[in-house]
Amino acid sequence: MGNEFHPIEIEVGHRPTGVAVTPDGARAYVANRASGTVGVVDLARRATVASIATGGGPVGVAVHPSGDRAYATDLTAERVHTIDTATGAIVGGVDVHGFPTGIAITPDGGTAYVACPGILALRTIDLVIGKVVGEPIVLEGQPSGVALSPDGARAFVTREGDGLVTVLDTATRAPVAAIKTGAASFGVAATPDGARVFVVNTGGTGPDGPSVLVVTGGRVVSAPVRVGPPGGGLAFGVAFGPDGRETYLTHAPKEGRGG
């Protein structure tokens, strides 16, 4: 990996943030915060094919391992919306206090972890019963993004406020490591083989623009990989296709529109 890459751009909505790919790799779901929508991208055609109105401010998105549902956090409504991926309809939701942003789903599909910077904590949702369960997992530094290892044993939580990634043991709900990645860490995703974790620094607090860092074995192993020109916008979300060969990033130019 060099210090830059040149992506194929796909137009989505205003201020895209979270992104998630379906288990079959056919589609991506993108939370467009300023549009109040979740965009559906046909990855073969490299085109947005549907737009699901959520209202409010969708930030994070995750697809259930079954592929039949997607979940979008809504920062404004303090809610996680449930989307039927077959119809594109919102079919339910769960109220989550604390301005929810990032979301990740366990490999068995039973639990969602939601980053809630408003209460400096991670919340858990039982997706079977559709309710928030357990006490908040309190974290410092404005938790923003969350990803799980492929086996679900570890949660990686970015802390936008202090540029750290907290690594949690999901069985004990306790931190086991803190990794310094740099200012304004937001999006995070583990590769399908679990070997690496990609962390997005938004570029909102530094002169060098948005970038991606690679973490392996509890430490940063790459120089920042720029994902846009200095001062050229903000990056937020990152996701992988099921085989790990393609990386998907959301990027918003200064005017708040981009793909």
Tab-separated table of C-alpha atoms in Angstrom:
chain	number	residue	atom	x	y	z
A	1	MET	CA	0.000	0.000	0.000
A	2	GLY	CA	1.400	3.403	-0.961
A	3	ASN	CA	0.667	6.751	0.584
A	4	GLU	CA	-2.135	7.535	-1.863
A	5	PHE	CA	-4.746	5.699	-3.859
A	6	HIS	CA	-7.032	6.743	-6.674
A	7	PRO	CA	-10.549	5.396	-6.251
A	8	ILE	CA	-13.376	4.943	-8.691
A	9	GLU	CA	-15.971	7.450	-7.503
A	10	ILE	CA	-19.676	6.670	-7.197
A	11	GLU	CA	-22.074	9.553	-6.671
A	12	VAL	CA	-24.341	8.995	-3.687
A	13	GLY	CA	-26.007	11.623	-1.488
A	14	HIS	CA	-25.081	14.636	0.595
A	15	ARG	CA	-22.397	14.090	3.253
A	16	PRO	CA	-22.057	10.290	3.009
A	17	THR	CA	-20.782	8.781	6.250
A	18	GLY	CA	-21.327	5.092	7.021
A	19	VAL	CA	-21.029	2.337	4.418
A	20	ALA	CA	-21.704	-1.409	4.558
A	21	VAL	CA	-21.603	-4.162	1.934
A	22	THR	CA	-24.070	-7.033	1.626
A	23	PRO	CA	-22.772	-10.563	2.327
A	24	ASP	CA	-22.932	-11.459	-1.376
A	25	GLY	CA	-20.958	-8.351	-2.335
A	26	ALA	CA	-23.644	-7.166	-4.741
A	27	ARG	CA	-24.697	-3.959	-3.037
A	28	ALA	CA	-23.498	-1.314	-0.629
A	29	TYR	CA	-25.643	0.754	1.707
A	30	VAL	CA	-24.503	4.317	2.378
A	31	ALA	CA	-25.797	6.621	5.099
A	32	ASN	CA	-26.136	10.124	3.649
A	33	ARG	CA	-26.318	12.327	6.689
A	34	ALA	CA	-27.194	15.646	5.055
A	35	SER	CA	-29.709	14.042	2.678
A	36	GLY	CA	-31.572	12.114	5.370
A	37	THR	CA	-31.309	8.988	3.221
A	38	VAL	CA	-29.647	5.609	2.936
A	39	GLY	CA	-28.434	5.062	-0.603
A	40	VAL	CA	-28.341	1.632	-2.231
A	41	VAL	CA	-25.390	1.142	-4.583
A	42	ASP	CA	-25.211	-1.598	-7.216
A	43	LEU	CA	-21.508	-2.418	-6.997
A	44	ALA	CA	-21.330	-4.181	-10.358
A	45	ARG	CA	-22.825	-1.179	-12.124
A	46	ARG	CA	-21.021	1.322	-9.861
A	47	ALA	CA	-24.255	3.265	-9.532
A	48	THR	CA	-26.779	4.283	-6.892
A	49	VAL	CA	-30.014	2.469	-7.696
A	50	ALA	CA	-32.261	3.468	-4.787
A	51	SER	CA	-32.562	6.013	-2.013
A	52	ILE	CA	-34.331	5.169	1.239
A	53	ALA	CA	-35.660	8.174	3.140
A	54	THR	CA	-34.949	7.927	6.854
A	55	GLY	CA	-35.227	11.600	7.732
A	56	GLY	CA	-33.076	12.955	10.497
A	57	GLY	CA	-29.347	12.396	10.220
A	58	PRO	CA	-28.309	8.850	9.310
A	59	VAL	CA	-24.627	8.268	10.120
A	60	GLY	CA	-23.805	4.586	10.480
A	61	VAL	CA	-25.066	1.553	8.581
A	62	ALA	CA	-24.629	-2.202	8.930
A	63	VAL	CA	-26.047	-5.165	7.019
A	64	HIS	CA	-27.296	-8.247	8.850
A	65	PRO	CA	-25.311	-11.435	8.067
A	66	SER	CA	-28.458	-12.888	6.489
A	67	GLY	CA	-28.549	-9.978	4.050
A	68	ASP	CA	-32.261	-9.444	4.532
A	69	ARG	CA	-32.004	-6.383	6.786
A	70	ALA	CA	-29.878	-3.285	7.104
A	71	TYR	CA	-29.625	-1.056	10.143
A	72	ALA	CA	-28.985	2.690	10.027
A	73	THR	CA	-28.204	4.877	13.011
A	74	ASP	CA	-29.945	8.240	13.146
A	75	LEU	CA	-27.990	10.871	15.045
A	76	THR	CA	-30.846	13.366	15.058
A	77	ALA	CA	-33.707	11.055	16.000
A	78	GLU	CA	-31.496	9.000	18.378
A	79	ARG	CA	-32.765	5.838	16.779
A	80	VAL	CA	-31.550	2.828	14.818
A	81	HIS	CA	-33.798	2.188	11.805
A	82	THR	CA	-34.415	-1.314	10.460
A	83	ILE	CA	-34.559	-1.593	6.670
A	84	ASP	CA	-35.988	-4.516	4.709
A	85	THR	CA	-33.385	-4.943	1.967
A	86	ALA	CA	-35.824	-6.703	-0.357
A	87	THR	CA	-38.318	-3.841	-0.400
A	88	GLY	CA	-36.250	-0.882	0.748
A	89	ALA	CA	-38.873	-0.101	3.394
A	90	ILE	CA	-38.178	0.922	6.963
A	91	VAL	CA	-39.862	-1.814	8.975
A	92	GLY	CA	-38.998	-0.881	12.532
A	93	GLY	CA	-36.391	0.603	14.787
A	94	VAL	CA	-34.966	0.962	18.264
A	95	ASP	CA	-34.545	4.191	20.227
A	96	VAL	CA	-30.914	4.602	21.308
A	97	HIS	CA	-30.083	7.539	23.556
A	98	GLY	CA	-26.721	9.219	23.099
A	99	PHE	CA	-26.641	10.378	19.452
A	100	PRO	CA	-25.790	7.020	17.813
A	101	THR	CA	-23.189	7.003	15.050
A	102	GLY	CA	-21.260	3.809	14.229
A	103	ILE	CA	-22.865	0.367	14.250
A	104	ALA	CA	-21.628	-3.212	13.839
A	105	ILE	CA	-23.434	-6.562	13.972
A	106	THR	CA	-22.101	-9.770	15.470
A	107	PRO	CA	-21.405	-12.691	13.101
A	108	ASP	CA	-24.382	-14.634	14.490
A	109	GLY	CA	-26.679	-11.702	13.742
A	110	GLY	CA	-28.020	-11.515	17.276
A	111	THR	CA	-26.462	-8.298	18.573
A	112	ALA	CA	-25.631	-4.834	17.329
A	113	TYR	CA	-23.020	-2.624	18.930
A	114	VAL	CA	-23.694	1.099	18.599
A	115	ALA	CA	-21.261	3.938	19.315
A	116	CYS	CA	-22.956	6.754	21.210
A	117	PRO	CA	-20.684	9.795	21.523
A	118	GLY	CA	-23.354	11.774	23.349
A	119	ILE	CA	-22.951	9.546	26.404
A	120	LEU	CA	-19.326	8.496	25.752
A	121	ALA	CA	-20.348	4.861	25.536
A	122	LEU	CA	-21.065	1.817	23.430
A	123	ARG	CA	-24.597	0.421	23.606
A	124	THR	CA	-25.776	-3.069	22.685
A	125	ILE	CA	-29.030	-3.966	20.945
A	126	ASP	CA	-30.544	-7.431	21.092
A	127	LEU	CA	-31.734	-7.727	17.499
A	128	VAL	CA	-34.009	-10.676	18.280
A	129	ILE	CA	-36.154	-8.735	20.718
A	130	GLY	CA	-35.399	-5.304	19.245
A	131	LYS	CA	-34.291	-3.600	22.457
A	132	VAL	CA	-31.236	-1.983	23.985
A	133	VAL	CA	-29.858	-4.358	26.607
A	134	GLY	CA	-27.229	-4.190	29.317
A	135	GLU	CA	-25.426	-1.226	30.801
A	136	PRO	CA	-23.526	1.180	28.542
A	137	ILE	CA	-19.863	0.336	27.985
A	138	VAL	CA	-18.360	3.663	28.994
A	139	LEU	CA	-15.485	4.983	26.869
A	140	GLU	CA	-13.660	8.282	26.791
A	141	GLY	CA	-12.736	10.328	23.756
A	142	GLN	CA	-16.070	10.525	21.906
A	143	PRO	CA	-16.593	7.006	20.498
A	144	SER	CA	-17.695	7.293	16.878
A	145	GLY	CA	-17.158	4.157	14.785
A	146	VAL	CA	-17.285	0.484	15.681
A	147	ALA	CA	-16.231	-2.712	13.927
A	148	LEU	CA	-16.014	-6.337	14.970
A	149	SER	CA	-13.413	-8.964	14.270
A	150	PRO	CA	-14.734	-11.741	11.996
A	151	ASP	CA	-15.190	-14.058	14.981
A	152	GLY	CA	-16.905	-11.349	17.035
A	153	ALA	CA	-14.418	-11.682	19.884
A	154	ARG	CA	-13.096	-8.135	19.593
A	155	ALA	CA	-14.762	-4.782	19.026
A	156	PHE	CA	-12.734	-1.902	17.635
A	157	VAL	CA	-14.113	1.496	18.644
A	158	THR	CA	-12.721	4.715	17.188
A	159	ARG	CA	-12.567	7.749	19.444
A	160	GLU	CA	-12.895	10.876	17.371
A	161	GLY	CA	-12.126	13.109	20.321
A	162	ASP	CA	-8.620	11.832	21.020
A	163	GLY	CA	-7.555	9.774	18.004
A	164	LEU	CA	-7.481	6.423	19.778
A	165	VAL	CA	-9.022	3.076	18.942
A	166	THR	CA	-10.219	1.097	21.952
A	167	VAL	CA	-10.127	-2.679	21.563
A	168	LEU	CA	-12.816	-4.438	23.612
A	169	ASP	CA	-13.152	-8.074	24.592
A	170	THR	CA	-16.814	-8.624	23.716
A	171	ALA	CA	-17.158	-11.520	26.168
A	172	THR	CA	-16.048	-9.466	29.173
A	173	ARG	CA	-17.054	-6.051	27.749
A	174	ALA	CA	-13.695	-4.764	28.988
A	175	PRO	CA	-10.994	-2.799	27.118
A	176	VAL	CA	-7.878	-4.836	26.348
A	177	ALA	CA	-5.895	-2.262	24.339
A	178	ALA	CA	-5.839	1.342	23.121
A	179	ILE	CA	-4.167	2.134	19.805
A	180	LYS	CA	-3.102	5.660	18.878
A	181	THR	CA	-4.115	6.350	15.279
A	182	GLY	CA	-4.252	10.124	15.036
A	183	ALA	CA	-6.671	12.999	15.158
A	184	ALA	CA	-10.358	12.575	14.361
A	185	SER	CA	-10.503	8.783	13.950
A	186	PHE	CA	-13.987	7.849	12.737
A	187	GLY	CA	-14.662	4.929	10.386
A	188	VAL	CA	-13.243	1.487	11.122
A	189	ALA	CA	-13.485	-1.968	9.541
A	190	ALA	CA	-11.717	-5.305	9.916
A	191	THR	CA	-10.691	-7.240	6.823
A	192	PRO	CA	-12.687	-10.446	6.265
A	193	ASP	CA	-9.708	-12.579	7.298
A	194	GLY	CA	-9.240	-10.548	10.486
A	195	ALA	CA	-5.598	-9.831	9.728
A	196	ARG	CA	-5.919	-6.060	9.506
A	197	VAL	CA	-8.087	-3.207	10.726
A	198	PHE	CA	-8.499	-0.050	8.645
A	199	VAL	CA	-9.113	3.229	10.471
A	200	VAL	CA	-10.289	6.418	8.769
A	201	ASN	CA	-9.046	9.777	10.018
A	202	THR	CA	-11.618	12.251	8.763
A	203	GLY	CA	-9.178	15.041	7.934
A	204	GLY	CA	-11.262	17.497	9.891
A	205	THR	CA	-8.535	18.500	12.335
A	206	GLY	CA	-5.335	18.343	10.324
A	207	PRO	CA	-3.703	20.002	7.301
A	208	ASP	CA	-3.067	16.800	5.362
A	209	GLY	CA	-6.610	15.856	4.513
A	210	PRO	CA	-8.421	12.581	5.214
A	211	SER	CA	-6.414	9.375	5.422
A	212	VAL	CA	-6.564	5.673	6.218
A	213	LEU	CA	-4.290	3.794	8.614
A	214	VAL	CA	-3.764	0.040	8.827
A	215	VAL	CA	-3.571	-1.686	12.218
A	216	THR	CA	-2.175	-5.178	12.737
A	217	GLY	CA	-1.379	-6.892	16.012
A	218	GLY	CA	-2.461	-3.933	18.092
A	219	ARG	CA	-0.258	-1.353	16.386
A	220	VAL	CA	-0.314	0.919	13.347
A	221	VAL	CA	1.723	-0.655	10.545
A	222	SER	CA	1.278	1.840	7.703
A	223	ALA	CA	1.939	5.480	7.022
A	224	PRO	CA	-1.286	7.445	6.489
A	225	VAL	CA	-2.767	6.696	3.070
A	226	ARG	CA	-4.345	9.879	1.761
A	227	VAL	CA	-7.884	9.474	0.444
A	228	GLY	CA	-8.344	13.007	-0.791
A	229	PRO	CA	-6.375	16.169	-1.435
A	230	PRO	CA	-5.315	18.311	1.560
A	231	GLY	CA	-8.251	20.480	2.546
A	232	GLY	CA	-10.346	18.754	-0.093
A	233	GLY	CA	-13.086	17.335	2.097
A	234	LEU	CA	-13.768	14.735	4.737
A	235	ALA	CA	-13.707	10.941	4.801
A	236	PHE	CA	-15.872	8.970	7.188
A	237	GLY	CA	-16.749	5.319	6.549
A	238	VAL	CA	-14.887	2.241	5.358
A	239	ALA	CA	-16.055	-1.264	4.447
A	240	PHE	CA	-14.798	-4.315	2.581
A	241	GLY	CA	-16.324	-6.636	0.060
A	242	PRO	CA	-16.780	-10.223	1.267
A	243	ASP	CA	-13.488	-11.396	-0.279
A	244	GLY	CA	-11.539	-8.387	1.018
A	245	ARG	CA	-10.267	-7.436	-2.444
A	246	GLU	CA	-12.108	-4.121	-2.643
A	247	THR	CA	-12.254	-1.327	-0.093
A	248	TYR	CA	-15.155	1.127	-0.020
A	249	LEU	CA	-14.777	4.581	1.521
A	250	THR	CA	-17.165	7.488	1.869
A	251	HIS	CA	-15.766	10.903	1.055
A	252	ALA	CA	-17.515	14.260	1.098
A	253	PRO	CA	-16.015	17.347	-0.545
A	254	LYS	CA	-16.292	20.641	1.268
A	255	GLU	CA	-19.709	21.391	-0.114
A	256	GLY	CA	-20.958	18.165	1.459
A	257	ARG	CA	-21.616	16.069	-1.614
A	258	GLY	CA	-19.649	13.056	-2.750
A	259	GLY	CA	-19.229	9.318	-2.997
